[in-house]
Amino acid sequence: MTDTVTRTEEVNPPPPKRSYAKLAADESREDYSLRYAPHSFRRWSPSMVAGTALGGIAYLADFAIGASIVFTYGFTSGTASILTAATIIFITGIPIAKACAKYGLDMDLVTRGAGFGYFGSTLTSLIYASFTFIFFALEGSIMAQAMHQAVGLPVEIGYLVTTLIVIPIVFRGMGALAKVQAWTQPIWIIGMILPFIILAFEAPDAWGAFGSFGGTEGAGSGFDWIGFGLGTGVALSLIAQIGEQADYLRFMPKKTEQNKRRWNLAVLAAGPGWVIIGAAKQLGGAFLAFVALEAVGKTHALEPIAPQLEALKPWLGSVALPAAAIFVIVSQIKINVTNAYSGSLSWSNFFSRITHKHPGRVWYIFLNLAIALTLMELNMFAALNKLLGFYSNVGIAWITAVAADLVINKRMGWSPKYIEFKRAYLYAVNPAGFGAMTVASTVSIIAFFGVFGEYGEAFSTFIAAGLALILCPLIAWATKGKYYLARPNPVNGPDVVLEDFAAETATHDCAVCETAYELPDIADCPVQNGPICSLCCSLDADCGDVCRKAPADGPVLMPLPTVRTIAEQV
């Protein structure tokens, strides 16, 4: 690499140095929310990262979703729906989990480089943010129901309590989240298993009766294609959960010969593996609701606290209610700290690109929670199936398009072999992923509202997935991968993956904020006449994207011979 070159006369003097707000500059809270997660920050073992990520799937929305699907469409169609959705989620989640763990990037940054472009992924940031506040509201409603039944707290006040309780934890970032997930795991495991143990002794014939359950809406116990399609659509609303898993997976340590088996297992378990537990919880939740149906009625059977309580009563008696309430509250805290955390990351990504400002991840916690609280007060729990069915049309189009790029386009050479997430090297919009998602979700939403008939409505999510899977590679092939890189990256290049760990962990001082960052977070900037970190690059509103207009064979502006290693800095 050459030394820093003299700036050409056409480029204006560099803007003043940037000083970030106190919260935005504190990476112990910020957790590199808009950046590549450097190796110096990835201090957790593969098992610790996996345990923290899996702790976030303790939520009981699976119980409510599974019960709602089986109650509406019957056991046979409902079970087929849950297992089919789980298979699709697992397959699409594998390449995404590996990419996030390998490159130290969250879902938003991976989406940028996997076919969507710098501004194209702002739409998916909104999709992801909506996932976090929709499910925060759903989980918060479940917690409020538990508090109402346990201590008589009005649900409207319970909604506020469930919202406020997570703020101190999420405010402190990944370190606090890891501790909360580890400390609460034993309580959650006991509470999850105990009801099924009790029912195995007290109601041994219940599983047989459950297998012939025809639902509460007259669907019948046999298989029905319409019910199967609609139920799968509801279950597929959980497909964006891979984004929350990725928010943890980006902190995986580097994969080495010594840890590769543990690394691969941790990524598989904490990435797509969450859905195996998730599907089991959906079926288990449906079973508990079925057992409790006669005692509590349909409405309360769909609220996880009531079936949990009914299952515990034979053994725990008067202690059953507080025990059930503690389990529900612990479960919901475990997931809602993740929902709030991931939402803050997604909103940060969205607003940094739109406003060119970044006050810090923690401020967006309050935005996400305010929206979630509004949804709870509007009783979104009552419209569960319809809301989740609609959302899944957009979510699956996005996730499938990203997976198609990672699995097909990169192998065929239509997409760079690495994930380029920095503004300095990306087109604003890449039609491969963004176009595929837009077309797929639009057509599937039209189908969802019945324009293509009964079967089109039932299988709208399959339409979304199929179109995204076909269109993303097709557009990349037709455009010859032109819109992935606006200019070559002088370090990685369009077809080379940086594998030299010493070079990757070498740091450069950003010419704008004067902070040292590892090489993958740095771009060469002709305006600054030197290296610029990815966040300073994103927040620059006046550069006019000069770098994208520079000649492809122009000089390299990063002073690579003067790098300092992490060890030297520490």
Coordinates of C-alpha atoms in Angstrom, one line a residue:
M1 CA 0.0 0.0 0.0
T2 CA 1.2 3.5 -0.7
D3 CA 1.6 6.3 1.8
T4 CA -1.1 9.0 2.1
V5 CA -1.1 11.1 -1.1
T6 CA -1.6 14.8 -1.4
R7 CA -5.2 15.8 -1.9
T8 CA -6.2 17.2 -5.3
E9 CA -7.1 20.8 -5.6
E10 CA -10.7 20.0 -6.5
V11 CA -11.4 18.6 -3.1
N12 CA -12.5 21.1 -0.4
P13 CA -10.7 21.4 2.9
P14 CA -11.7 18.8 5.5
P15 CA -14.5 19.6 7.9
P16 CA -13.8 20.2 11.6
K17 CA -13.0 17.2 13.7
R18 CA -16.0 15.4 15.2
S19 CA -16.6 14.9 18.9
Y20 CA -19.3 12.4 19.7
A21 CA -21.8 12.8 22.5
K22 CA -20.8 11.2 25.7
L23 CA -23.2 8.2 25.4
A24 CA -22.4 7.7 21.8
A25 CA -18.6 7.6 22.5
D26 CA -18.9 5.1 25.4
E27 CA -18.6 1.7 23.7
S28 CA -19.2 -0.1 27.0
R29 CA -22.9 1.1 26.5
E30 CA -22.8 1.7 22.8
D31 CA -21.6 -1.8 21.9
Y32 CA -20.4 -0.7 18.5
S33 CA -24.0 -0.3 17.5
L34 CA -23.4 1.0 14.0
R35 CA -20.0 -0.5 13.4
Y36 CA -18.1 -3.7 12.9
A37 CA -17.5 -5.3 16.3
P38 CA -13.7 -5.3 16.7
H39 CA -11.8 -8.3 17.9
S40 CA -10.6 -6.3 20.9
F41 CA -14.2 -6.1 22.1
R42 CA -15.1 -9.8 21.4
R43 CA -13.9 -11.0 24.8
W44 CA -16.6 -13.7 25.3
S45 CA -16.1 -17.4 24.6
P46 CA -18.3 -19.1 21.9
S47 CA -20.3 -20.8 24.6
M48 CA -20.9 -17.6 26.5
V49 CA -22.1 -15.8 23.3
A50 CA -24.3 -18.7 22.5
G51 CA -25.7 -18.9 26.0
T52 CA -26.6 -15.2 26.0
A53 CA -28.2 -15.4 22.5
L54 CA -30.3 -18.5 23.5
G55 CA -31.3 -16.8 26.7
G56 CA -33.1 -14.3 24.6
I57 CA -35.5 -16.9 23.3
A58 CA -37.1 -17.6 26.7
Y59 CA -40.1 -15.6 25.5
L60 CA -43.6 -17.0 25.9
A61 CA -45.0 -15.5 22.7
D62 CA -44.3 -18.9 21.3
F63 CA -46.8 -20.4 23.7
A64 CA -49.4 -17.9 22.6
I65 CA -48.6 -18.2 18.9
G66 CA -48.6 -22.0 18.9
A67 CA -51.9 -22.1 20.9
S68 CA -53.5 -19.6 18.6
I69 CA -52.5 -21.6 15.5
V70 CA -53.7 -24.9 16.8
F71 CA -56.9 -23.5 18.3
T72 CA -57.7 -21.9 14.9
Y73 CA -56.7 -24.6 12.5
G74 CA -56.7 -27.8 14.5
F75 CA -53.9 -30.0 15.7
T76 CA -52.9 -31.6 12.3
S77 CA -52.8 -28.5 10.2
G78 CA -51.4 -26.4 13.1
T79 CA -48.6 -28.8 13.8
A80 CA -47.7 -29.0 10.1
S81 CA -47.7 -25.2 9.9
I82 CA -45.4 -24.9 12.9
L83 CA -42.9 -27.5 11.7
T84 CA -42.8 -26.2 8.1
A85 CA -42.2 -22.6 9.3
A86 CA -39.4 -23.9 11.6
T87 CA -37.7 -25.7 8.7
I88 CA -37.8 -22.5 6.5
I89 CA -36.5 -20.4 9.4
F90 CA -33.7 -22.8 10.2
I91 CA -32.5 -23.1 6.5
T92 CA -32.5 -19.3 5.9
G93 CA -30.9 -18.6 9.2
I94 CA -27.7 -20.8 8.7
P95 CA -25.9 -18.5 6.2
I96 CA -27.0 -15.3 8.0
A97 CA -25.7 -16.5 11.4
K98 CA -22.4 -17.6 9.9
A99 CA -21.9 -14.3 8.1
C100 CA -22.7 -12.2 11.2
A101 CA -20.4 -14.3 13.4
K102 CA -17.5 -14.3 10.9
Y103 CA -17.6 -10.7 10.0
G104 CA -18.6 -9.2 13.4
L105 CA -21.7 -7.4 11.9
D106 CA -25.3 -7.1 12.9
M107 CA -28.2 -7.9 10.6
D108 CA -28.5 -4.3 9.4
L109 CA -24.9 -4.1 8.3
V110 CA -25.0 -7.6 6.7
T111 CA -28.1 -6.6 4.8
R112 CA -26.3 -3.5 3.3
G113 CA -23.7 -5.7 1.7
A114 CA -25.9 -8.6 0.9
G115 CA -27.7 -7.1 -2.0
F116 CA -29.5 -4.0 -0.6
G117 CA -27.1 -1.1 -0.7
Y118 CA -26.4 1.6 1.7
F119 CA -29.8 3.3 1.7
G120 CA -31.7 0.3 0.5
S121 CA -31.2 -1.3 3.8
T122 CA -32.9 1.6 5.6
L123 CA -36.2 0.0 4.7
T124 CA -35.1 -3.3 6.3
S125 CA -34.0 -1.4 9.4
L126 CA -37.6 -0.3 9.8
I127 CA -38.8 -3.8 9.2
Y128 CA -36.5 -5.1 11.9
A129 CA -37.3 -2.3 14.3
S130 CA -41.0 -3.1 13.8
F131 CA -40.3 -6.7 14.6
T132 CA -38.7 -5.7 17.9
F133 CA -41.5 -3.4 19.1
I134 CA -44.3 -5.7 17.9
F135 CA -42.8 -8.6 19.9
F136 CA -41.9 -6.4 22.8
A137 CA -45.6 -5.4 23.0
L138 CA -46.7 -9.0 22.7
E139 CA -44.3 -10.2 25.4
G140 CA -45.1 -7.2 27.6
S141 CA -48.8 -8.0 27.3
I142 CA -48.1 -11.5 28.5
M143 CA -46.1 -10.2 31.5
A144 CA -48.9 -7.7 32.3
Q145 CA -51.4 -10.5 32.3
A146 CA -49.3 -12.5 34.7
M147 CA -49.0 -9.5 37.1
H148 CA -52.7 -8.9 36.9
Q149 CA -53.5 -12.5 37.8
A150 CA -50.9 -12.7 40.5
V151 CA -51.4 -9.4 42.4
G152 CA -54.4 -7.8 40.7
L153 CA -52.4 -5.0 39.1
P154 CA -54.5 -3.4 36.3
V155 CA -53.1 -4.5 32.9
E156 CA -52.8 -0.9 31.7
I157 CA -50.4 -0.2 34.6
G158 CA -48.8 -3.5 34.0
Y159 CA -47.9 -2.5 30.5
L160 CA -46.0 0.5 31.9
V161 CA -44.2 -1.5 34.5
T162 CA -43.1 -4.1 31.9
T163 CA -41.8 -1.3 29.8
L164 CA -39.8 0.5 32.5
I165 CA -38.3 -2.5 34.1
V166 CA -36.0 -3.3 31.2
I167 CA -34.5 0.1 30.7
P168 CA -31.6 -0.1 33.3
I169 CA -30.5 -3.4 31.9
V170 CA -30.6 -2.5 28.2
F171 CA -29.0 0.9 29.0
R172 CA -25.8 -0.9 30.1
G173 CA -25.4 -3.0 26.9
M174 CA -24.1 -6.5 26.2
G175 CA -22.2 -7.0 29.5
A176 CA -25.4 -6.5 31.5
L177 CA -27.5 -8.6 29.1
A178 CA -25.1 -11.5 29.4
K179 CA -25.3 -11.4 33.2
V180 CA -29.1 -11.2 33.2
Q181 CA -29.4 -14.2 30.8
A182 CA -26.9 -16.3 32.8
W183 CA -28.4 -15.6 36.2
T184 CA -32.0 -16.2 35.2
Q185 CA -31.4 -19.3 33.1
P186 CA -31.9 -21.9 35.9
I187 CA -35.3 -20.4 36.9
W188 CA -36.4 -20.4 33.3
I189 CA -35.4 -24.0 32.7
I190 CA -37.2 -25.3 35.8
G191 CA -40.3 -23.3 35.0
M192 CA -40.3 -24.5 31.4
I193 CA -40.0 -28.2 32.2
L194 CA -42.0 -28.6 35.4
P195 CA -45.5 -28.2 33.9
F196 CA -44.9 -31.0 31.4
I197 CA -43.5 -33.3 34.1
I198 CA -46.6 -32.8 36.2
L199 CA -49.0 -33.4 33.3
A200 CA -47.1 -36.6 32.4
F201 CA -48.1 -38.0 35.8
E202 CA -51.5 -36.2 36.3
A203 CA -52.9 -36.3 32.8
P204 CA -51.1 -39.1 30.9
D205 CA -53.9 -39.3 28.3
A206 CA -53.8 -35.6 27.4
W207 CA -51.4 -36.0 24.6
G208 CA -53.6 -38.6 22.8
A209 CA -56.6 -36.3 23.1
F210 CA -54.5 -33.4 21.9
G211 CA -53.6 -35.3 18.7
S212 CA -57.3 -35.4 17.7
F213 CA -58.1 -31.8 18.7
G214 CA -60.0 -30.1 16.0
G215 CA -59.5 -26.5 17.3
T216 CA -62.1 -24.1 18.6
E217 CA -63.2 -22.6 15.3
G218 CA -64.6 -25.8 13.7
A219 CA -61.5 -26.6 11.6
G220 CA -61.6 -30.3 12.4
S221 CA -58.8 -32.7 13.3
G222 CA -57.8 -33.5 9.7
F223 CA -55.3 -31.7 7.4
D224 CA -56.5 -28.7 5.5
W225 CA -54.4 -26.8 3.0
I226 CA -55.9 -23.4 3.7
G227 CA -55.4 -23.8 7.4
F228 CA -51.9 -25.1 6.8
G229 CA -51.0 -22.0 4.7
L230 CA -52.5 -19.5 7.0
G231 CA -50.9 -21.1 10.1
T232 CA -47.5 -21.2 8.4
G233 CA -47.8 -17.5 7.7
V234 CA -48.4 -16.7 11.3
A235 CA -45.5 -18.9 12.5
L236 CA -43.2 -17.4 9.9
S237 CA -43.6 -14.0 11.5
L238 CA -40.8 -15.1 13.8
I239 CA -38.3 -15.3 10.9
A240 CA -36.8 -11.9 11.7
Q241 CA -35.7 -13.4 15.1
I242 CA -32.4 -14.3 13.4
G243 CA -31.7 -10.5 13.5
E244 CA -31.8 -10.6 17.3
Q245 CA -29.6 -13.7 17.4
A246 CA -27.2 -11.8 15.1
D247 CA -27.0 -8.9 17.5
Y248 CA -25.2 -11.4 19.9
L249 CA -23.4 -13.5 17.3
R250 CA -21.4 -10.5 16.1
F251 CA -19.5 -10.8 19.3
M252 CA -18.2 -14.3 18.6
P253 CA -14.4 -14.6 18.8
K254 CA -12.4 -15.3 15.7
K255 CA -12.8 -18.8 14.4
T256 CA -9.5 -20.7 14.8
E257 CA -8.2 -24.3 14.4
Q258 CA -8.4 -24.6 18.2
N259 CA -12.0 -23.5 18.6
K260 CA -13.6 -24.2 15.3
R261 CA -15.7 -27.1 16.5
R262 CA -17.0 -25.2 19.5
W263 CA -17.4 -22.1 17.3
N264 CA -19.4 -23.9 14.6
L265 CA -21.6 -25.6 17.2
A266 CA -22.2 -22.3 19.0
V267 CA -23.1 -20.4 15.8
L268 CA -25.5 -23.1 14.7
A269 CA -27.2 -23.4 18.1
A270 CA -27.4 -19.7 18.8
G271 CA -28.3 -18.7 15.2
P272 CA -30.8 -20.9 13.4
G273 CA -30.9 -23.4 16.3
W274 CA -33.2 -21.1 18.3
V275 CA -36.1 -22.2 16.1
I276 CA -35.8 -25.8 17.2
I277 CA -36.5 -24.7 20.8
G278 CA -39.0 -22.2 19.4
A279 CA -41.1 -24.8 17.6
A280 CA -41.0 -27.1 20.6
K281 CA -42.3 -24.2 22.7
Q282 CA -45.1 -23.5 20.2
L283 CA -46.3 -27.1 20.3
G284 CA -45.8 -27.3 24.1
G285 CA -47.7 -24.0 24.6
A286 CA -50.6 -25.3 22.4
F287 CA -50.7 -28.5 24.5
L288 CA -50.8 -26.6 27.8
A289 CA -53.5 -24.3 26.4
F290 CA -55.5 -27.4 25.3
V291 CA -55.3 -29.0 28.7
A292 CA -56.4 -25.7 30.4
L293 CA -59.1 -25.0 27.9
E294 CA -62.1 -26.5 29.7
A295 CA -61.0 -25.0 33.1
V296 CA -60.3 -21.4 32.0
G297 CA -62.0 -20.9 28.6
K298 CA -60.5 -20.0 25.2
T299 CA -59.6 -16.4 26.0
H300 CA -57.5 -17.1 29.1
A301 CA -56.1 -20.4 27.6
L302 CA -54.3 -18.2 25.0
E303 CA -52.7 -16.2 27.8
P304 CA -49.6 -18.3 28.9
I305 CA -50.0 -17.5 32.6
A306 CA -53.4 -19.4 32.9
P307 CA -52.2 -22.7 31.3
Q308 CA -49.0 -22.6 33.3
L309 CA -51.0 -22.1 36.5
E310 CA -53.4 -25.0 35.8
A311 CA -50.6 -27.3 35.1
L312 CA -48.8 -26.5 38.3
K313 CA -51.8 -26.7 40.6
P314 CA -51.9 -30.5 41.2
W315 CA -48.4 -30.5 42.8
L316 CA -47.9 -26.9 44.0
G317 CA -51.4 -26.1 45.3
S318 CA -51.5 -22.5 46.7
V319 CA -47.9 -21.9 45.6
A320 CA -48.8 -22.5 42.0
L321 CA -49.9 -18.9 41.3
P322 CA -46.7 -17.1 42.5
A323 CA -44.5 -19.8 40.9
A324 CA -46.3 -19.4 37.6
A325 CA -46.1 -15.6 37.8
I326 CA -42.4 -15.7 38.6
F327 CA -41.7 -17.9 35.6
V328 CA -43.7 -15.7 33.2
I329 CA -42.1 -12.5 34.5
V330 CA -38.5 -13.9 34.3
S331 CA -39.2 -15.3 30.8
Q332 CA -40.5 -12.0 29.6
I333 CA -37.7 -9.9 31.1
K334 CA -35.2 -12.2 29.3
I335 CA -36.7 -11.6 25.9
N336 CA -37.7 -8.0 26.3
V337 CA -34.2 -6.8 27.2
T338 CA -33.2 -8.4 23.9
N339 CA -36.2 -6.8 22.0
A340 CA -35.3 -3.4 23.5
Y341 CA -31.6 -3.8 22.8
S342 CA -32.0 -4.9 19.2
G343 CA -34.6 -2.2 18.6
S344 CA -32.1 0.5 19.7
L345 CA -29.5 -0.9 17.3
S346 CA -31.9 -0.9 14.4
W347 CA -33.3 2.6 15.0
S348 CA -29.6 3.8 15.3
N349 CA -28.9 2.4 11.9
F350 CA -32.0 4.0 10.4
F351 CA -31.7 7.5 11.8
S352 CA -27.9 7.8 11.3
R353 CA -28.4 7.4 7.5
I354 CA -31.5 9.6 7.3
T355 CA -30.4 12.4 9.6
H356 CA -26.6 12.1 9.6
K357 CA -26.7 12.4 13.4
H358 CA -26.0 9.8 16.1
P359 CA -26.7 10.8 19.7
G360 CA -26.1 7.3 20.9
R361 CA -27.9 3.9 20.9
V362 CA -29.3 4.3 24.3
W363 CA -31.6 7.2 23.3
Y364 CA -33.4 5.0 20.8
I365 CA -34.3 2.6 23.6
F366 CA -37.0 5.1 24.6
L367 CA -38.4 5.5 21.1
N368 CA -38.7 1.7 20.7
L369 CA -40.3 1.3 24.1
A370 CA -42.7 4.2 23.5
I371 CA -44.1 2.5 20.3
A372 CA -44.3 -0.8 22.1
L373 CA -46.2 0.7 25.0
T374 CA -48.7 2.3 22.6
L375 CA -49.3 -1.0 20.9
M376 CA -49.9 -2.7 24.3
E377 CA -52.4 0.0 25.3
L378 CA -54.2 -0.6 22.0
N379 CA -54.5 -4.3 22.9
M380 CA -52.6 -5.7 20.0
F381 CA -52.8 -9.1 21.7
A382 CA -56.4 -9.4 20.5
A383 CA -55.4 -9.2 16.8
L384 CA -52.4 -11.5 17.1
N385 CA -53.0 -13.8 14.1
K386 CA -53.8 -11.1 11.6
L387 CA -51.0 -8.8 12.7
L388 CA -48.3 -11.5 12.6
G389 CA -49.7 -13.0 9.4
F390 CA -49.3 -9.6 7.6
Y391 CA -45.9 -8.9 9.1
S392 CA -44.5 -12.3 7.9
N393 CA -45.0 -11.3 4.2
V394 CA -42.4 -8.6 4.5
G395 CA -40.1 -10.3 7.0
I396 CA -39.7 -13.5 4.9
A397 CA -39.1 -11.5 1.7
W398 CA -36.2 -9.7 3.4
I399 CA -34.6 -12.6 5.1
T400 CA -34.9 -14.9 2.0
A401 CA -33.3 -12.3 -0.2
V402 CA -30.4 -11.9 2.1
A403 CA -29.9 -15.7 2.4
A404 CA -30.1 -16.0 -1.4
D405 CA -27.3 -13.5 -1.8
L406 CA -25.1 -15.3 0.8
V407 CA -25.7 -18.8 -0.6
I408 CA -26.2 -18.3 -4.3
N409 CA -24.9 -14.9 -5.5
K410 CA -21.6 -15.1 -3.6
R411 CA -20.9 -18.6 -4.8
M412 CA -21.7 -17.7 -8.4
G413 CA -19.4 -14.6 -8.3
W414 CA -22.2 -12.1 -8.8
S415 CA -21.6 -10.7 -5.3
P416 CA -18.3 -9.9 -3.5
K417 CA -17.1 -12.8 -1.4
Y418 CA -17.0 -10.6 1.7
I419 CA -19.6 -8.4 3.3
E420 CA -19.0 -4.7 2.4
F421 CA -21.1 -2.5 4.8
K422 CA -19.3 0.9 4.5
R423 CA -21.0 3.8 2.8
A424 CA -17.7 4.7 1.0
Y425 CA -17.9 1.6 -1.2
L426 CA -21.6 1.0 -1.6
Y427 CA -24.2 2.2 -4.1
A428 CA -27.2 3.8 -2.4
V429 CA -29.5 1.1 -3.6
N430 CA -28.7 -2.4 -5.0
P431 CA -31.6 -3.8 -7.1
A432 CA -30.6 -7.4 -6.4
G433 CA -31.7 -7.7 -2.8
F434 CA -33.8 -4.5 -2.5
G435 CA -35.6 -5.0 -5.7
A436 CA -36.3 -8.7 -5.0
M437 CA -37.6 -7.9 -1.5
T438 CA -39.8 -5.0 -2.7
V439 CA -41.4 -7.1 -5.5
A440 CA -41.8 -10.2 -3.4
S441 CA -43.4 -8.4 -0.4
T442 CA -45.7 -6.3 -2.6
V443 CA -47.0 -9.3 -4.5
S444 CA -47.4 -11.3 -1.3
I445 CA -49.2 -8.5 0.5
I446 CA -51.7 -8.2 -2.4
A447 CA -52.2 -12.0 -2.2
F448 CA -52.6 -11.7 1.6
F449 CA -55.6 -9.4 1.2
G450 CA -57.3 -11.9 -1.0
V451 CA -56.8 -10.4 -4.5
F452 CA -55.5 -13.8 -5.8
G453 CA -58.2 -15.8 -4.2
E454 CA -58.4 -18.0 -1.1
Y455 CA -55.3 -20.1 -1.8
G456 CA -53.3 -17.0 -2.7
E457 CA -54.2 -15.5 0.6
A458 CA -53.4 -18.6 2.5
F459 CA -50.0 -19.1 0.8
S460 CA -48.9 -15.5 0.6
T461 CA -45.8 -16.0 2.6
F462 CA -44.7 -18.9 0.3
I463 CA -45.2 -16.5 -2.6
A464 CA -42.9 -13.9 -0.8
A465 CA -40.2 -16.5 -0.1
G466 CA -40.3 -18.0 -3.6
L467 CA -40.1 -14.7 -5.4
A468 CA -37.3 -13.4 -3.2
L469 CA -35.3 -16.6 -3.7
I470 CA -35.6 -16.4 -7.5
L471 CA -35.4 -12.7 -8.1
C472 CA -32.4 -11.9 -6.0
P473 CA -30.0 -14.1 -8.0
L474 CA -31.8 -13.3 -11.2
I475 CA -31.3 -9.6 -10.8
A476 CA -27.7 -10.0 -9.7
W477 CA -27.0 -12.1 -12.8
A478 CA -28.8 -9.7 -15.1
T479 CA -26.8 -6.7 -13.7
K480 CA -23.6 -8.7 -13.5
G481 CA -23.2 -7.7 -9.9
K482 CA -22.6 -4.1 -10.9
Y483 CA -24.5 -2.5 -8.0
Y484 CA -22.7 -4.3 -5.1
L485 CA -19.7 -2.0 -5.1
A486 CA -19.5 1.6 -6.2
R487 CA -15.7 1.4 -6.1
P488 CA -13.2 -1.3 -5.1
N489 CA -12.2 -1.6 -1.5
P490 CA -8.3 -1.1 -1.6
V491 CA -7.9 -3.5 1.3
N492 CA -10.3 -6.3 0.6
G493 CA -10.8 -5.8 -3.1
P494 CA -14.0 -7.0 -4.7
D495 CA -13.1 -10.7 -4.7
V496 CA -10.7 -11.1 -1.8
V497 CA -11.5 -11.9 1.8
L498 CA -9.1 -10.4 4.3
E499 CA -7.8 -13.5 6.2
D500 CA -4.6 -12.0 7.7
F501 CA -5.5 -11.6 11.4
A502 CA -2.6 -9.3 12.1
A503 CA -3.7 -7.0 9.2
E504 CA -7.3 -7.2 10.2
T505 CA -6.7 -6.3 13.8
A506 CA -4.3 -3.5 13.0
T507 CA -5.8 -0.1 13.8
H508 CA -6.0 3.3 12.1
D509 CA -6.8 6.7 13.6
C510 CA -9.9 8.1 11.9
A511 CA -9.1 11.5 10.4
V512 CA -12.4 12.9 11.7
C513 CA -12.9 11.6 15.2
E514 CA -9.2 10.8 15.8
T515 CA -10.1 7.4 17.4
A516 CA -8.4 4.2 16.5
Y517 CA -10.4 1.4 14.8
E518 CA -9.6 -1.9 13.3
L519 CA -9.1 -2.2 9.6
P520 CA -12.5 -3.6 8.6
D521 CA -14.2 -0.5 10.1
I522 CA -12.0 1.9 8.1
A523 CA -12.4 3.4 4.6
D524 CA -10.1 5.6 2.6
C525 CA -11.6 9.1 2.2
P526 CA -10.4 11.6 -0.5
V527 CA -12.1 14.4 1.3
Q528 CA -10.2 13.7 4.5
N529 CA -7.1 12.6 2.5
G530 CA -6.8 9.6 4.8
P531 CA -8.7 6.9 6.7
I532 CA -12.2 7.5 8.0
C533 CA -14.2 5.2 10.3
S534 CA -17.5 3.8 9.1
L535 CA -19.6 5.9 11.5
C536 CA -18.0 9.2 10.7
C537 CA -18.4 8.3 7.0
S538 CA -22.1 7.7 7.6
L539 CA -22.6 10.9 9.4
D540 CA -20.9 13.1 6.9
A541 CA -23.7 15.2 5.2
D542 CA -21.5 17.4 3.1
C543 CA -18.9 15.2 1.3
G544 CA -21.1 14.7 -1.8
D545 CA -20.0 11.1 -2.0
V546 CA -16.8 12.2 -3.7
C547 CA -15.2 8.8 -3.1
R548 CA -17.7 7.0 -5.3
K549 CA -16.9 9.3 -8.2
A550 CA -13.1 8.9 -7.9
P551 CA -11.3 6.8 -10.6
A552 CA -11.3 3.1 -9.9
D553 CA -7.5 3.1 -10.2
G554 CA -7.0 6.1 -8.0
P555 CA -4.5 6.3 -5.2
V556 CA -5.0 4.5 -1.8
L557 CA -5.4 7.1 0.9
M558 CA -4.9 4.9 4.0
P559 CA -1.4 5.1 5.6
L560 CA -1.1 1.4 6.0
P561 CA 2.6 1.3 6.8
T562 CA 2.0 3.3 10.0
V563 CA -0.6 1.0 11.6
R564 CA -0.6 0.1 15.3
T565 CA -1.6 -3.3 16.5
I566 CA -4.1 -3.8 19.3
A567 CA -1.4 -5.2 21.5
E568 CA 0.7 -2.0 21.2
Q569 CA -2.3 0.1 22.1
V570 CA -3.3 -1.9 25.1

